[in-house]
mmCIF file of C-alpha atoms in Angstrom:
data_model
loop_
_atom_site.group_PDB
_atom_site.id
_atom_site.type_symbol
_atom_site.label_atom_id
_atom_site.label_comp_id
_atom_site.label_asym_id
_atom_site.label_seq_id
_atom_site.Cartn_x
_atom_site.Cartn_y
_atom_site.Cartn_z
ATOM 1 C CA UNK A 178 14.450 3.749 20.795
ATOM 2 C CA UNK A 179 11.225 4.148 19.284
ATOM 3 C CA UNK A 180 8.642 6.929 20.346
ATOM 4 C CA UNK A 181 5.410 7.168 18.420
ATOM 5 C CA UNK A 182 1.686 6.839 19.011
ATOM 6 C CA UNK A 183 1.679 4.243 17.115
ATOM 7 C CA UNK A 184 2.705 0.854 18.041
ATOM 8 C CA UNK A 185 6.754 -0.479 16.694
ATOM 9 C CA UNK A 186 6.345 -3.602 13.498
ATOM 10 C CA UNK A 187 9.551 -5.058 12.849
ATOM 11 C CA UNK A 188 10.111 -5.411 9.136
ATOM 12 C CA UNK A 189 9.982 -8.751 7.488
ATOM 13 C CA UNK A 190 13.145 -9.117 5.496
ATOM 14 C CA UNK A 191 10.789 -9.168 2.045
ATOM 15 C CA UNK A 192 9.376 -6.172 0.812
ATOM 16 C CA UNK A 193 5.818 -5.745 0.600
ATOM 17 C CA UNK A 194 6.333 -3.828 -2.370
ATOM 18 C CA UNK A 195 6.635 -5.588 -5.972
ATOM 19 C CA UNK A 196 9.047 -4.250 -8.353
ATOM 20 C CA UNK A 197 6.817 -5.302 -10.890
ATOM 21 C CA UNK A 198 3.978 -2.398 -9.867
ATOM 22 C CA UNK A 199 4.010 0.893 -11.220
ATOM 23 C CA UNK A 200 4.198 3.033 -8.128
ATOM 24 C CA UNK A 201 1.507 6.052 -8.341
ATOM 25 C CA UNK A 202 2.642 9.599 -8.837
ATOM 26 C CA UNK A 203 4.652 9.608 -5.328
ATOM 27 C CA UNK A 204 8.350 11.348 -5.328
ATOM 28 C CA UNK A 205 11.244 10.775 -3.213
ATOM 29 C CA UNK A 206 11.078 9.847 0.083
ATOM 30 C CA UNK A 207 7.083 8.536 -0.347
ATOM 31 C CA UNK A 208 7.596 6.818 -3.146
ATOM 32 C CA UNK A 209 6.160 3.609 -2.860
ATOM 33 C CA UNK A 210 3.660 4.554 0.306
ATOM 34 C CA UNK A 211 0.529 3.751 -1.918
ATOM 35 C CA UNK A 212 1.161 0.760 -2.540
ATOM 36 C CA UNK A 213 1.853 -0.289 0.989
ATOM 37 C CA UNK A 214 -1.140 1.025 1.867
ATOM 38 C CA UNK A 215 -3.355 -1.151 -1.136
ATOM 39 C CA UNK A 216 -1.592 -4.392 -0.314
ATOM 40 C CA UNK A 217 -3.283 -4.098 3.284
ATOM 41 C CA UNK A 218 -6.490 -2.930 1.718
ATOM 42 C CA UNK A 219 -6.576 -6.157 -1.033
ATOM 43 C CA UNK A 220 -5.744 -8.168 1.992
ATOM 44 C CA UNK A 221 -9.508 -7.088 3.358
ATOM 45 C CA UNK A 222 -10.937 -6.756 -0.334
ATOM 46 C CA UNK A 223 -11.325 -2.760 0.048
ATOM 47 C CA UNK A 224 -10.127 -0.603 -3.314
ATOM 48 C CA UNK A 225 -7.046 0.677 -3.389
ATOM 49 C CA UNK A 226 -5.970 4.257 -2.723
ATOM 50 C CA UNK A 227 -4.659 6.812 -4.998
ATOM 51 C CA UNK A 228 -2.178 9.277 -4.138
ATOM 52 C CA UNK A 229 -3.740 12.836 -4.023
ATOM 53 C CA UNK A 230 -1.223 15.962 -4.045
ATOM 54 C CA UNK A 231 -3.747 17.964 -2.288
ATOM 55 C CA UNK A 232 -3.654 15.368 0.901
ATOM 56 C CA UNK A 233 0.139 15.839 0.371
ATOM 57 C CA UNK A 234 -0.141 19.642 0.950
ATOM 58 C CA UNK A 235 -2.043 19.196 4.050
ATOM 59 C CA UNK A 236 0.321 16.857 5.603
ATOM 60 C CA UNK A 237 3.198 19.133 4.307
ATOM 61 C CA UNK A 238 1.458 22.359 5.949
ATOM 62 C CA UNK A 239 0.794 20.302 9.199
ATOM 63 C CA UNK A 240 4.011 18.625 10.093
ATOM 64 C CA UNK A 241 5.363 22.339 9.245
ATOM 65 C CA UNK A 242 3.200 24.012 11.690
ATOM 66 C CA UNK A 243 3.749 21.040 14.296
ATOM 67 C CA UNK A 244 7.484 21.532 13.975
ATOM 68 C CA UNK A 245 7.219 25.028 14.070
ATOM 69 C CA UNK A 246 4.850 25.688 17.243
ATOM 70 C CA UNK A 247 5.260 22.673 19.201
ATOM 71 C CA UNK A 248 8.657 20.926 18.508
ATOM 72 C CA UNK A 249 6.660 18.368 16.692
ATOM 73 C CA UNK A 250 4.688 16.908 19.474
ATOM 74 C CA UNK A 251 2.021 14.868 17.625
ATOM 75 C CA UNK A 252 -1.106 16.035 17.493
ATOM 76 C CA UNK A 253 -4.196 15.784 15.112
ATOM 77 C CA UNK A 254 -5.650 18.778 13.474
ATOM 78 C CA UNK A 255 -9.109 18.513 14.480
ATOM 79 C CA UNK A 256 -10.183 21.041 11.708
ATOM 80 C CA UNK A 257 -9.630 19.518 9.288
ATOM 81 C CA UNK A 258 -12.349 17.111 7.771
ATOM 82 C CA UNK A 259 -10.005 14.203 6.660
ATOM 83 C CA UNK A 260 -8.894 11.295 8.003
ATOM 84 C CA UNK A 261 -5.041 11.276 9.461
ATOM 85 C CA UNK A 262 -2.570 9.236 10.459
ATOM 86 C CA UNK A 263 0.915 10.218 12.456
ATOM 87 C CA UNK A 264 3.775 8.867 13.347
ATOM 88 C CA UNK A 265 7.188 9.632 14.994
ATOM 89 C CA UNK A 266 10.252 7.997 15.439
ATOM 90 C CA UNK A 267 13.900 9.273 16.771
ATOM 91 C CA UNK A 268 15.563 7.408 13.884
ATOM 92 C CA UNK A 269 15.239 7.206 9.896
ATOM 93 C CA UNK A 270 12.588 4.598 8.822
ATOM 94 C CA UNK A 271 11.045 3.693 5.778
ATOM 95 C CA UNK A 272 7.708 4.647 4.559
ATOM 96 C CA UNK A 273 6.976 0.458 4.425
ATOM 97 C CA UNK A 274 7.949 0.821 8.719
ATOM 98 C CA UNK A 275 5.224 3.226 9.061
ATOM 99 C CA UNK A 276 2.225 1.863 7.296
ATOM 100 C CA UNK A 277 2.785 -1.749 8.666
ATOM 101 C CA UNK A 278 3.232 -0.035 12.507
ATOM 102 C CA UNK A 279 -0.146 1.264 11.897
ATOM 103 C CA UNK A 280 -1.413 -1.585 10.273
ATOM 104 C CA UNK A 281 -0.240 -3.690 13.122
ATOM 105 C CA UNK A 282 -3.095 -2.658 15.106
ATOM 106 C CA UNK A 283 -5.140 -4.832 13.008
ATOM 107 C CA UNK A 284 -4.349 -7.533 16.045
ATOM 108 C CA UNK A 285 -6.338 -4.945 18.403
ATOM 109 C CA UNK A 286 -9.440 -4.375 16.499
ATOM 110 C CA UNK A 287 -12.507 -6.499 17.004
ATOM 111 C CA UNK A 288 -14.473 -6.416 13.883
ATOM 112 C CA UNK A 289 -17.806 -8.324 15.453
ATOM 113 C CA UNK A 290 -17.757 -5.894 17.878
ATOM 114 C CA UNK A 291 -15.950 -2.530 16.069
ATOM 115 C CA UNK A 292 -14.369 -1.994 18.749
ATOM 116 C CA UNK A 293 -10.758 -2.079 19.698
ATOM 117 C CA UNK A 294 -9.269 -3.660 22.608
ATOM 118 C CA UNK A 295 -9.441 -1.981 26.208
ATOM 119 C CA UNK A 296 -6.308 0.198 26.760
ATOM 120 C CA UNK A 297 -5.374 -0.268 22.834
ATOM 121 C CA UNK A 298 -5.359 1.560 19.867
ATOM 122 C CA UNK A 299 -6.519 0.372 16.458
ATOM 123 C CA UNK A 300 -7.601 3.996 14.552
ATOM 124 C CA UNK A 301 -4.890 4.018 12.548
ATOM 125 C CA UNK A 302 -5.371 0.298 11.055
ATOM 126 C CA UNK A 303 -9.284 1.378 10.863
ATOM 127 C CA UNK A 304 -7.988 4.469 8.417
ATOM 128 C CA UNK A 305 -5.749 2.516 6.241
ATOM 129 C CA UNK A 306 -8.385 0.046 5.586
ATOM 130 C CA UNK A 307 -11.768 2.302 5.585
ATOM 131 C CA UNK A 308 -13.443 1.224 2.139
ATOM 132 C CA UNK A 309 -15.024 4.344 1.196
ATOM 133 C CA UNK A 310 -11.514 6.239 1.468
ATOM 134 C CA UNK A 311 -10.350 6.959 -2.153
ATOM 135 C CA UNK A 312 -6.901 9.135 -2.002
ATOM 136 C CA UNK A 313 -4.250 9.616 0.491
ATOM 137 C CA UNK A 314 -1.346 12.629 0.542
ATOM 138 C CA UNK A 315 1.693 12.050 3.079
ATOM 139 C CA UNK A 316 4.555 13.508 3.890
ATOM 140 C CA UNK A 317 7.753 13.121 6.417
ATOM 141 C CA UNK A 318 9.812 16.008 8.129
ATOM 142 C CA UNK A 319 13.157 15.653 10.235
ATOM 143 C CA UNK A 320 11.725 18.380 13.321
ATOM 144 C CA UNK A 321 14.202 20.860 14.835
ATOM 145 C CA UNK A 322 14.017 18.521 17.558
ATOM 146 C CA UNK A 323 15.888 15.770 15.291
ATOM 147 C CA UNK A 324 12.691 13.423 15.450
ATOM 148 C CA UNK A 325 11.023 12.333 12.169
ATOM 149 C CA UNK A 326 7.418 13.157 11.485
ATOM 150 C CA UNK A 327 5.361 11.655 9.173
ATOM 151 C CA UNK A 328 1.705 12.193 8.316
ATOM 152 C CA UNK A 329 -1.002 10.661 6.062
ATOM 153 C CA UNK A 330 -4.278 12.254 5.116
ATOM 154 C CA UNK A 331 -7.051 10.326 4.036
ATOM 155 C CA UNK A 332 -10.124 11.424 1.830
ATOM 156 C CA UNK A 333 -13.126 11.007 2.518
ATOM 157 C CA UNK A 334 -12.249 10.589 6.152
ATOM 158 C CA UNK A 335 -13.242 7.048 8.105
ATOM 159 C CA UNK A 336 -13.071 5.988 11.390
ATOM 160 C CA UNK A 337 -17.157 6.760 11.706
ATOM 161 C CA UNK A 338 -18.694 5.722 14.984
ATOM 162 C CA UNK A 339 -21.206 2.876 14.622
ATOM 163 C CA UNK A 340 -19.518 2.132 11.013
ATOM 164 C CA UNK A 341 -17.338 -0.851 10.470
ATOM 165 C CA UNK A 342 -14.016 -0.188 8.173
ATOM 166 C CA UNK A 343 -15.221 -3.022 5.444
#
């Protein structure tokens, strides 16, 4: 079962991911989530994103404190001044799994009218694909609770009202 804000994209058996492209200064379990994140953005000729170790702390220190005082109930820290994406599953997934569920709310967002559907979400897919965004930081934690957490954080921030992504 699959329990997240965002909304479930089933993986295409091919990898969005060349072998070919030197993967940014990701580690371990991220490895490999920049580059998901640039082939959407080429797709909508935006720049890519680099991967920023301070964004990584953030989403680190988040999840952490999530985990810790809320048994990782999702819920945006609306301190801080970048842009953020979460989501949370019951089962292991990939790092490709999350960035295409929240890129699969491309098919809610109405670009003539920037606005997403009624009674749909499409924030996420707006924040992947903001142009002016430069760097992104993510990280994933298994909660007490068993569930896995991850979270991006985007800087500079998008998702501005009365702004289009691109």
């Amino acid at each position: 079962m699959f329990i997240s804000v965002s909304l479930f994209f089933s993986c295409a058996e091919e990898t969005l991911v060349s072998k070919d492209v030197p993967l940014d200064a990701e580690t371990g379990v991220m490895k490999g989530i920049t580059e998901v994140h640039n082939v959407i953005r080429r797709e909508h000729g935006v720049p890519d994103l680099t991967w920023d170790e301070d964004m990584v702390a953030l989403s680190e220190e988040w999840i952490e404190h999530l985990d810790a005082n809320n048994g990782c109930i999702m819920e945006h820290n609306w301190d801080s001044p970048y842009g953020e994406n979460l989501f949370k599953a019951n089962y292991e997934t990939s790092n490709e799994e999350v960035v295409l569920s929240w890129a699969s709310e491309e098919q809610y967002y109405d670009y003539d009218s920037n606005e997403c559907q009624p009674g749909q979400m499409c924030g996420h897919y707006t924040q992947v694909v903001w142009s002016s965004t430069e760097r992104v930081g993510c990280a994933m934690k298994v909660c007490s609770t068993g569930e896995y957490l991850w979270m991006c954080n985007y800087d500079p921030a998008g998702n501005w009202v009365g702004e289009r992504p691109y």
